[in-house]
PDB file of C-alpha atoms in Angstrom:
ATOM      1  CA  UNK A   1      -8.078   0.823 -13.033  1.00 68.00           C
ATOM      2  CA  UNK A   2      -7.800   0.103  -9.376  1.00 83.00           C
ATOM      3  CA  UNK A   3      -7.231   2.920  -6.910  1.00 91.00           C
ATOM      4  CA  UNK A   4      -4.783   3.139  -4.036  1.00 94.00           C
ATOM      5  CA  UNK A   5      -4.958   6.043  -1.634  1.00 96.00           C
ATOM      6  CA  UNK A   6      -2.331   7.260   0.867  1.00 97.00           C
ATOM      7  CA  UNK A   7      -2.732   9.517   3.861  1.00 97.00           C
ATOM      8  CA  UNK A   8      -1.313  11.953   4.699  1.00 97.00           C
ATOM      9  CA  UNK A   9       0.074  13.351   1.465  1.00 96.00           C
ATOM     10  CA  UNK A  10       2.546  15.536   3.292  1.00 97.00           C
ATOM     11  CA  UNK A  11       3.756  15.561   6.862  1.00 97.00           C
ATOM     12  CA  UNK A  12       6.310  17.609   8.698  1.00 97.00           C
ATOM     13  CA  UNK A  13       7.415  16.459  12.100  1.00 96.00           C
ATOM     14  CA  UNK A  14      10.028  17.078  14.679  1.00 97.00           C
ATOM     15  CA  UNK A  15      13.002  14.807  15.156  1.00 97.00           C
ATOM     16  CA  UNK A  16      12.220  11.982  17.602  1.00 97.00           C
ATOM     17  CA  UNK A  17       8.524  11.760  16.906  1.00 97.00           C
ATOM     18  CA  UNK A  18       6.708   8.933  15.165  1.00 97.00           C
ATOM     19  CA  UNK A  19       4.737   9.267  11.963  1.00 98.00           C
ATOM     20  CA  UNK A  20       2.066   6.880  10.619  1.00 98.00           C
ATOM     21  CA  UNK A  21       1.292   6.611   6.954  1.00 98.00           C
ATOM     22  CA  UNK A  22      -1.818   4.782   5.701  1.00 97.00           C
ATOM     23  CA  UNK A  23      -2.205   2.958   2.406  1.00 96.00           C
ATOM     24  CA  UNK A  24      -5.649   1.838   1.312  1.00 95.00           C
ATOM     25  CA  UNK A  25      -6.882  -0.106  -1.648  1.00 93.00           C
ATOM     26  CA  UNK A  26     -10.209   1.545  -2.409  1.00 92.00           C
ATOM     27  CA  UNK A  27     -11.933  -0.852  -4.859  1.00 89.00           C
ATOM     28  CA  UNK A  28     -10.090  -4.146  -4.478  1.00 88.00           C
ATOM     29  CA  UNK A  29      -8.716  -6.383  -1.792  1.00 88.00           C
ATOM     30  CA  UNK A  30      -4.954  -6.369  -1.419  1.00 86.00           C
ATOM     31  CA  UNK A  31      -3.484  -9.331   0.412  1.00 84.00           C
ATOM     32  CA  UNK A  32      -0.075  -7.888  -0.341  1.00 88.00           C
ATOM     33  CA  UNK A  33       1.109  -4.316  -0.483  1.00 92.00           C
ATOM     34  CA  UNK A  34       4.522  -3.000  -1.159  1.00 93.00           C
ATOM     35  CA  UNK A  35       6.222  -0.020   0.482  1.00 96.00           C
ATOM     36  CA  UNK A  36       8.837   1.969  -1.388  1.00 96.00           C
ATOM     37  CA  UNK A  37      11.037   4.918  -0.598  1.00 96.00           C
ATOM     38  CA  UNK A  38      12.118   7.450  -3.198  1.00 93.00           C
ATOM     39  CA  UNK A  39      14.750  10.084  -2.746  1.00 88.00           C
ATOM     40  CA  UNK A  40      14.707  13.214  -4.973  1.00 84.00           C
ATOM     41  CA  UNK A  41      15.511  12.373  -8.591  1.00 81.00           C
ATOM     42  CA  UNK A  42      16.135   8.729  -7.687  1.00 86.00           C
ATOM     43  CA  UNK A  43      14.455   5.466  -8.275  1.00 90.00           C
ATOM     44  CA  UNK A  44      12.064   3.543  -6.094  1.00 93.00           C
ATOM     45  CA  UNK A  45      13.646   1.332  -3.482  1.00 94.00           C
ATOM     46  CA  UNK A  46      11.538  -1.444  -2.102  1.00 94.00           C
ATOM     47  CA  UNK A  47      11.541  -1.255   1.681  1.00 96.00           C
ATOM     48  CA  UNK A  48       9.239  -4.096   2.624  1.00 95.00           C
ATOM     49  CA  UNK A  49       6.363  -6.330   1.569  1.00 92.00           C
ATOM     50  CA  UNK A  50       3.245  -6.061   3.713  1.00 90.00           C
ATOM     51  CA  UNK A  51       1.266  -9.242   4.103  1.00 86.00           C
ATOM     52  CA  UNK A  52      -2.277  -9.236   5.431  1.00 86.00           C
ATOM     53  CA  UNK A  53      -2.479 -11.188   8.654  1.00 84.00           C
ATOM     54  CA  UNK A  54       1.220 -11.927   8.928  1.00 86.00           C
ATOM     55  CA  UNK A  55       4.540 -10.205   9.497  1.00 90.00           C
ATOM     56  CA  UNK A  56       6.013  -7.939   6.866  1.00 93.00           C
ATOM     57  CA  UNK A  57       9.035  -9.006   4.852  1.00 93.00           C
ATOM     58  CA  UNK A  58      11.785  -6.432   4.995  1.00 95.00           C
ATOM     59  CA  UNK A  59      14.515  -5.805   2.441  1.00 94.00           C
ATOM     60  CA  UNK A  60      18.128  -6.037   3.434  1.00 93.00           C
ATOM     61  CA  UNK A  61      19.251  -2.890   5.218  1.00 93.00           C
ATOM     62  CA  UNK A  62      15.763  -1.781   6.276  1.00 95.00           C
ATOM     63  CA  UNK A  63      15.305  -1.738  10.043  1.00 94.00           C
ATOM     64  CA  UNK A  64      12.052  -3.435  10.972  1.00 94.00           C
ATOM     65  CA  UNK A  65      11.960  -1.730  14.384  1.00 95.00           C
ATOM     66  CA  UNK A  66      12.386   1.614  12.715  1.00 96.00           C
ATOM     67  CA  UNK A  67       9.754   1.105  10.007  1.00 97.00           C
ATOM     68  CA  UNK A  68       6.793  -0.710  11.592  1.00 96.00           C
ATOM     69  CA  UNK A  69       4.334  -2.206   9.153  1.00 95.00           C
ATOM     70  CA  UNK A  70       0.872  -3.389  10.023  1.00 92.00           C
ATOM     71  CA  UNK A  71      -1.492  -4.926   7.458  1.00 91.00           C
ATOM     72  CA  UNK A  72      -4.608  -5.221   9.615  1.00 84.00           C
ATOM     73  CA  UNK A  73      -7.156  -5.770   6.848  1.00 89.00           C
ATOM     74  CA  UNK A  74      -7.390  -6.646   3.188  1.00 89.00           C
ATOM     75  CA  UNK A  75      -7.623  -2.930   2.279  1.00 92.00           C
ATOM     76  CA  UNK A  76      -5.302  -1.230   4.702  1.00 94.00           C
ATOM     77  CA  UNK A  77      -1.584  -1.272   5.383  1.00 95.00           C
ATOM     78  CA  UNK A  78       0.202   1.229   7.631  1.00 96.00           C
ATOM     79  CA  UNK A  79       3.868   2.258   7.833  1.00 97.00           C
ATOM     80  CA  UNK A  80       4.997   3.864  11.027  1.00 98.00           C
ATOM     81  CA  UNK A  81       8.308   5.682  11.032  1.00 98.00           C
ATOM     82  CA  UNK A  82       9.449   5.579  14.614  1.00 97.00           C
ATOM     83  CA  UNK A  83      11.687   8.074  16.285  1.00 97.00           C
ATOM     84  CA  UNK A  84      12.050   9.908  12.958  1.00 97.00           C
ATOM     85  CA  UNK A  85      15.313  11.667  12.138  1.00 96.00           C
ATOM     86  CA  UNK A  86      16.135  14.141   9.324  1.00 96.00           C
ATOM     87  CA  UNK A  87      17.722  11.377   7.246  1.00 95.00           C
ATOM     88  CA  UNK A  88      14.273   9.674   7.181  1.00 96.00           C
ATOM     89  CA  UNK A  89      12.910  12.586   5.168  1.00 96.00           C
ATOM     90  CA  UNK A  90      11.825  11.120   1.882  1.00 95.00           C
ATOM     91  CA  UNK A  91       8.908  10.246  -0.397  1.00 95.00           C
ATOM     92  CA  UNK A  92       7.199   7.075   0.721  1.00 97.00           C
ATOM     93  CA  UNK A  93       4.962   5.253  -1.772  1.00 97.00           C
ATOM     94  CA  UNK A  94       2.883   2.146  -1.413  1.00 96.00           C
ATOM     95  CA  UNK A  95       1.610  -0.084  -4.186  1.00 94.00           C
ATOM     96  CA  UNK A  96      -0.631  -3.086  -4.555  1.00 90.00           C
ATOM     97  CA  UNK A  97      -1.845  -5.393  -7.310  1.00 80.00           C
ATOM     98  CA  UNK A  98      -5.196  -6.986  -7.635  1.00 74.00           C
ATOM     99  CA  UNK A  99      -3.812 -10.472  -7.538  1.00 72.00           C
ATOM    100  CA  UNK A 100      -1.458  -9.843  -4.668  1.00 68.00           C
ATOM    101  CA  UNK A 101       1.734 -10.374  -6.628  1.00 69.00           C
ATOM    102  CA  UNK A 102       4.284  -8.061  -8.194  1.00 65.00           C
ATOM    103  CA  UNK A 103       3.929 -10.069 -11.412  1.00 70.00           C
ATOM    104  CA  UNK A 104       1.166  -7.941 -12.711  1.00 75.00           C
ATOM    105  CA  UNK A 105       0.388  -4.251 -12.856  1.00 82.00           C
ATOM    106  CA  UNK A 106       1.113  -2.355  -9.675  1.00 85.00           C
ATOM    107  CA  UNK A 107      -1.205   0.432  -8.634  1.00 90.00           C
ATOM    108  CA  UNK A 108       0.656   3.091  -6.744  1.00 93.00           C
ATOM    109  CA  UNK A 109      -0.657   5.386  -4.066  1.00 95.00           C
ATOM    110  CA  UNK A 110      -0.016   9.119  -4.510  1.00 95.00           C
ATOM    111  CA  UNK A 111       2.809   9.011  -2.049  1.00 96.00           C
ATOM    112  CA  UNK A 112       3.540  10.707   1.289  1.00 97.00           C
ATOM    113  CA  UNK A 113       6.276  13.323   1.493  1.00 96.00           C
ATOM    114  CA  UNK A 114       7.852  13.174   4.942  1.00 97.00           C
ATOM    115  CA  UNK A 115      10.017  16.014   6.225  1.00 97.00           C
ATOM    116  CA  UNK A 116      11.687  15.587   9.536  1.00 97.00           C
ATOM    117  CA  UNK A 117      13.035  18.794  11.123  1.00 96.00           C
TER     118      UNK A 117
ATOM    119  CA  UNK B   1      21.179  -9.559  -6.170  1.00 65.00           C
ATOM    120  CA  UNK B   2      19.284  -8.506  -9.183  1.00 70.00           C
ATOM    121  CA  UNK B   3      20.206  -5.137 -10.693  1.00 86.00           C
ATOM    122  CA  UNK B   4      18.221  -3.219 -13.262  1.00 92.00           C
ATOM    123  CA  UNK B   5      20.124  -0.520 -15.067  1.00 94.00           C
ATOM    124  CA  UNK B   6      18.528   2.186 -17.192  1.00 96.00           C
ATOM    125  CA  UNK B   7      20.071   4.652 -19.596  1.00 96.00           C
ATOM    126  CA  UNK B   8      20.227   7.459 -20.219  1.00 96.00           C
ATOM    127  CA  UNK B   9      19.438   9.091 -16.917  1.00 94.00           C
ATOM    128  CA  UNK B  10      18.328  12.290 -18.624  1.00 96.00           C
ATOM    129  CA  UNK B  11      16.976  12.853 -22.072  1.00 96.00           C
ATOM    130  CA  UNK B  12      16.439  16.346 -23.456  1.00 97.00           C
ATOM    131  CA  UNK B  13      14.411  16.150 -26.602  1.00 97.00           C
ATOM    132  CA  UNK B  14      13.269  18.682 -29.174  1.00 97.00           C
ATOM    133  CA  UNK B  15       9.551  18.519 -29.636  1.00 97.00           C
ATOM    134  CA  UNK B  16       8.760  16.338 -32.598  1.00 97.00           C
ATOM    135  CA  UNK B  17      11.910  14.217 -32.362  1.00 97.00           C
ATOM    136  CA  UNK B  18      12.194  10.567 -31.428  1.00 97.00           C
ATOM    137  CA  UNK B  19      14.154   9.001 -28.566  1.00 96.00           C
ATOM    138  CA  UNK B  20      14.799   5.657 -26.936  1.00 97.00           C
ATOM    139  CA  UNK B  21      15.478   4.641 -23.322  1.00 97.00           C
ATOM    140  CA  UNK B  22      17.136   1.340 -22.541  1.00 98.00           C
ATOM    141  CA  UNK B  23      16.815  -1.070 -19.655  1.00 97.00           C
ATOM    142  CA  UNK B  24      19.214  -3.894 -18.831  1.00 97.00           C
ATOM    143  CA  UNK B  25      19.007  -6.550 -16.155  1.00 95.00           C
ATOM    144  CA  UNK B  26      21.876  -8.525 -14.684  1.00 91.00           C
ATOM    145  CA  UNK B  27      19.618 -11.594 -14.561  1.00 92.00           C
ATOM    146  CA  UNK B  28      16.854 -13.137 -16.703  1.00 94.00           C
ATOM    147  CA  UNK B  29      13.493 -11.613 -16.021  1.00 94.00           C
ATOM    148  CA  UNK B  30      10.080 -13.267 -15.881  1.00 92.00           C
ATOM    149  CA  UNK B  31       8.526 -10.014 -17.058  1.00 93.00           C
ATOM    150  CA  UNK B  32       9.261  -6.349 -17.363  1.00 95.00           C
ATOM    151  CA  UNK B  33       6.982  -3.429 -16.637  1.00 95.00           C
ATOM    152  CA  UNK B  34       7.220   0.197 -17.581  1.00 96.00           C
ATOM    153  CA  UNK B  35       5.938   3.080 -15.515  1.00 95.00           C
ATOM    154  CA  UNK B  36       5.722   6.856 -16.021  1.00 97.00           C
ATOM    155  CA  UNK B  37       6.027   9.340 -13.173  1.00 95.00           C
ATOM    156  CA  UNK B  38       5.115  12.910 -13.885  1.00 95.00           C
ATOM    157  CA  UNK B  39       6.869  15.675 -11.874  1.00 91.00           C
ATOM    158  CA  UNK B  40       5.344  15.663  -8.356  1.00 88.00           C
ATOM    159  CA  UNK B  41       3.310  12.579  -9.094  1.00 91.00           C
ATOM    160  CA  UNK B  42       3.429   8.859  -8.514  1.00 91.00           C
ATOM    161  CA  UNK B  43       4.353   6.056 -10.924  1.00 92.00           C
ATOM    162  CA  UNK B  44       1.613   5.028 -13.293  1.00 93.00           C
ATOM    163  CA  UNK B  45       1.679   1.695 -15.076  1.00 92.00           C
ATOM    164  CA  UNK B  46       2.219   1.863 -18.833  1.00 95.00           C
ATOM    165  CA  UNK B  47       2.686  -1.720 -20.004  1.00 95.00           C
ATOM    166  CA  UNK B  48       3.966  -5.212 -19.194  1.00 94.00           C
ATOM    167  CA  UNK B  49       6.037  -7.454 -21.447  1.00 95.00           C
ATOM    168  CA  UNK B  50       6.249 -11.184 -20.759  1.00 93.00           C
ATOM    169  CA  UNK B  51       7.332 -13.022 -23.900  1.00 95.00           C
ATOM    170  CA  UNK B  52      10.827 -13.173 -25.321  1.00 97.00           C
ATOM    171  CA  UNK B  53      11.155 -10.742 -28.204  1.00 97.00           C
ATOM    172  CA  UNK B  54       7.734  -9.195 -27.511  1.00 97.00           C
ATOM    173  CA  UNK B  55       6.898  -5.843 -29.021  1.00 98.00           C
ATOM    174  CA  UNK B  56       3.958  -3.750 -27.938  1.00 98.00           C
ATOM    175  CA  UNK B  57       2.803  -0.375 -29.131  1.00 97.00           C
ATOM    176  CA  UNK B  58       0.749   2.316 -27.432  1.00 96.00           C
ATOM    177  CA  UNK B  59       0.164   5.148 -29.906  1.00 97.00           C
ATOM    178  CA  UNK B  60       3.619   6.784 -30.199  1.00 98.00           C
ATOM    179  CA  UNK B  61       5.280   4.515 -27.662  1.00 98.00           C
ATOM    180  CA  UNK B  62       6.887   1.239 -28.681  1.00 98.00           C
ATOM    181  CA  UNK B  63       8.047  -1.240 -26.049  1.00 98.00           C
ATOM    182  CA  UNK B  64      10.349  -4.159 -26.696  1.00 98.00           C
ATOM    183  CA  UNK B  65      11.496  -7.099 -24.655  1.00 98.00           C
ATOM    184  CA  UNK B  66      14.789  -8.716 -25.606  1.00 97.00           C
ATOM    185  CA  UNK B  67      15.151 -12.274 -26.872  1.00 97.00           C
ATOM    186  CA  UNK B  68      17.084 -13.247 -23.766  1.00 96.00           C
ATOM    187  CA  UNK B  69      14.548 -11.439 -21.502  1.00 96.00           C
ATOM    188  CA  UNK B  70      17.376  -9.394 -19.941  1.00 96.00           C
ATOM    189  CA  UNK B  71      16.792  -6.076 -21.677  1.00 97.00           C
ATOM    190  CA  UNK B  72      13.991  -3.822 -22.827  1.00 98.00           C
ATOM    191  CA  UNK B  73      13.528  -0.543 -24.561  1.00 98.00           C
ATOM    192  CA  UNK B  74      10.984   2.196 -24.872  1.00 98.00           C
ATOM    193  CA  UNK B  75      10.985   4.266 -28.036  1.00 98.00           C
ATOM    194  CA  UNK B  76       8.861   7.380 -28.327  1.00 98.00           C
ATOM    195  CA  UNK B  77       8.263   8.949 -31.699  1.00 98.00           C
ATOM    196  CA  UNK B  78       7.337  12.556 -32.376  1.00 98.00           C
ATOM    197  CA  UNK B  79       7.862  13.608 -28.758  1.00 97.00           C
ATOM    198  CA  UNK B  80       5.236  15.983 -27.297  1.00 97.00           C
ATOM    199  CA  UNK B  81       5.261  18.133 -24.199  1.00 96.00           C
ATOM    200  CA  UNK B  82       2.896  15.708 -22.582  1.00 96.00           C
ATOM    201  CA  UNK B  83       5.721  13.095 -22.680  1.00 97.00           C
ATOM    202  CA  UNK B  84       7.585  14.970 -19.947  1.00 97.00           C
ATOM    203  CA  UNK B  85       8.282  12.838 -16.891  1.00 97.00           C
ATOM    204  CA  UNK B  86      10.445   9.975 -15.666  1.00 96.00           C
ATOM    205  CA  UNK B  87      10.101   6.625 -17.249  1.00 97.00           C
ATOM    206  CA  UNK B  88      10.984   3.608 -15.094  1.00 96.00           C
ATOM    207  CA  UNK B  89      11.459   0.023 -16.120  1.00 97.00           C
ATOM    208  CA  UNK B  90      10.862  -2.583 -13.422  1.00 95.00           C
ATOM    209  CA  UNK B  91      11.432  -6.303 -13.595  1.00 92.00           C
ATOM    210  CA  UNK B  92      11.194  -9.365 -11.477  1.00 88.00           C
ATOM    211  CA  UNK B  93      13.185 -12.508 -11.629  1.00 85.00           C
ATOM    212  CA  UNK B  94      11.601 -15.900 -12.236  1.00 82.00           C
ATOM    213  CA  UNK B  95       9.987 -17.146  -9.011  1.00 77.00           C
ATOM    214  CA  UNK B  96      10.574 -13.793  -7.260  1.00 78.00           C
ATOM    215  CA  UNK B  97       7.725 -11.723  -6.107  1.00 74.00           C
ATOM    216  CA  UNK B  98       9.736  -8.485  -5.916  1.00 83.00           C
ATOM    217  CA  UNK B  99       9.968  -5.771  -8.523  1.00 88.00           C
ATOM    218  CA  UNK B 100      13.328  -4.092  -9.045  1.00 91.00           C
ATOM    219  CA  UNK B 101      13.165  -0.635 -10.539  1.00 93.00           C
ATOM    220  CA  UNK B 102      15.657   0.965 -12.847  1.00 94.00           C
ATOM    221  CA  UNK B 103      17.015   4.424 -12.053  1.00 93.00           C
ATOM    222  CA  UNK B 104      14.629   5.982 -14.543  1.00 95.00           C
ATOM    223  CA  UNK B 105      15.040   8.203 -17.545  1.00 97.00           C
ATOM    224  CA  UNK B 106      13.878  11.790 -16.950  1.00 96.00           C
ATOM    225  CA  UNK B 107      12.590  13.363 -20.121  1.00 97.00           C
ATOM    226  CA  UNK B 108      12.311  17.081 -20.810  1.00 97.00           C
ATOM    227  CA  UNK B 109      10.991  18.552 -23.995  1.00 96.00           C
ATOM    228  CA  UNK B 110      12.045  21.730 -25.773  1.00 94.00           C
ATOM    229  CA  UNK B 111       9.134  23.338 -27.592  1.00 89.00           C
TER     230      UNK B 111
END
């Protein structure tokens, strides 16, 4: 199946700093990628839909100025957590499908565990 | 908005026994997908169901989509230690690009 990578896998940062997470589709082009957040022992919550060449679509309650998304190419989407605070500590996972929709199989990245001190 | 509910939240199973996890949606779904997340890992696609009343099998796993396309189930027979993990159902409404995930059923196995 298709492969999605994420970098970094783990990051620890100080409160107030910004952290960038990269999501790459390695063997297919992804016009659309999805960013999720997962708290310990909880489900995946969709944060935003990243669209190549246009603005991301954010879910209700997700601050777009806090979580900056850039989908610069057909294989790369980045999520930047700006001015991170301890409550932003979480597991962030991206996904993509080969046809750009959520209708078919989603390939998930390995996730990035963010810890804000 | 759409809500996908999953029960039970935890399932402790004796090795060799069967169990079922259930998924219910507040709205009619266009399709339902099942994913498995191993401890410390990321979700991995298992299967997709599209048709009303559809049943699909993968070895010891049987997936079912309800007639009204609002519920689904995953039944595992003869549970093995390799079945450990959290099973999520995820569905999208008709004409909606978003997937809504259930809370997941976390399975532990007693040898």
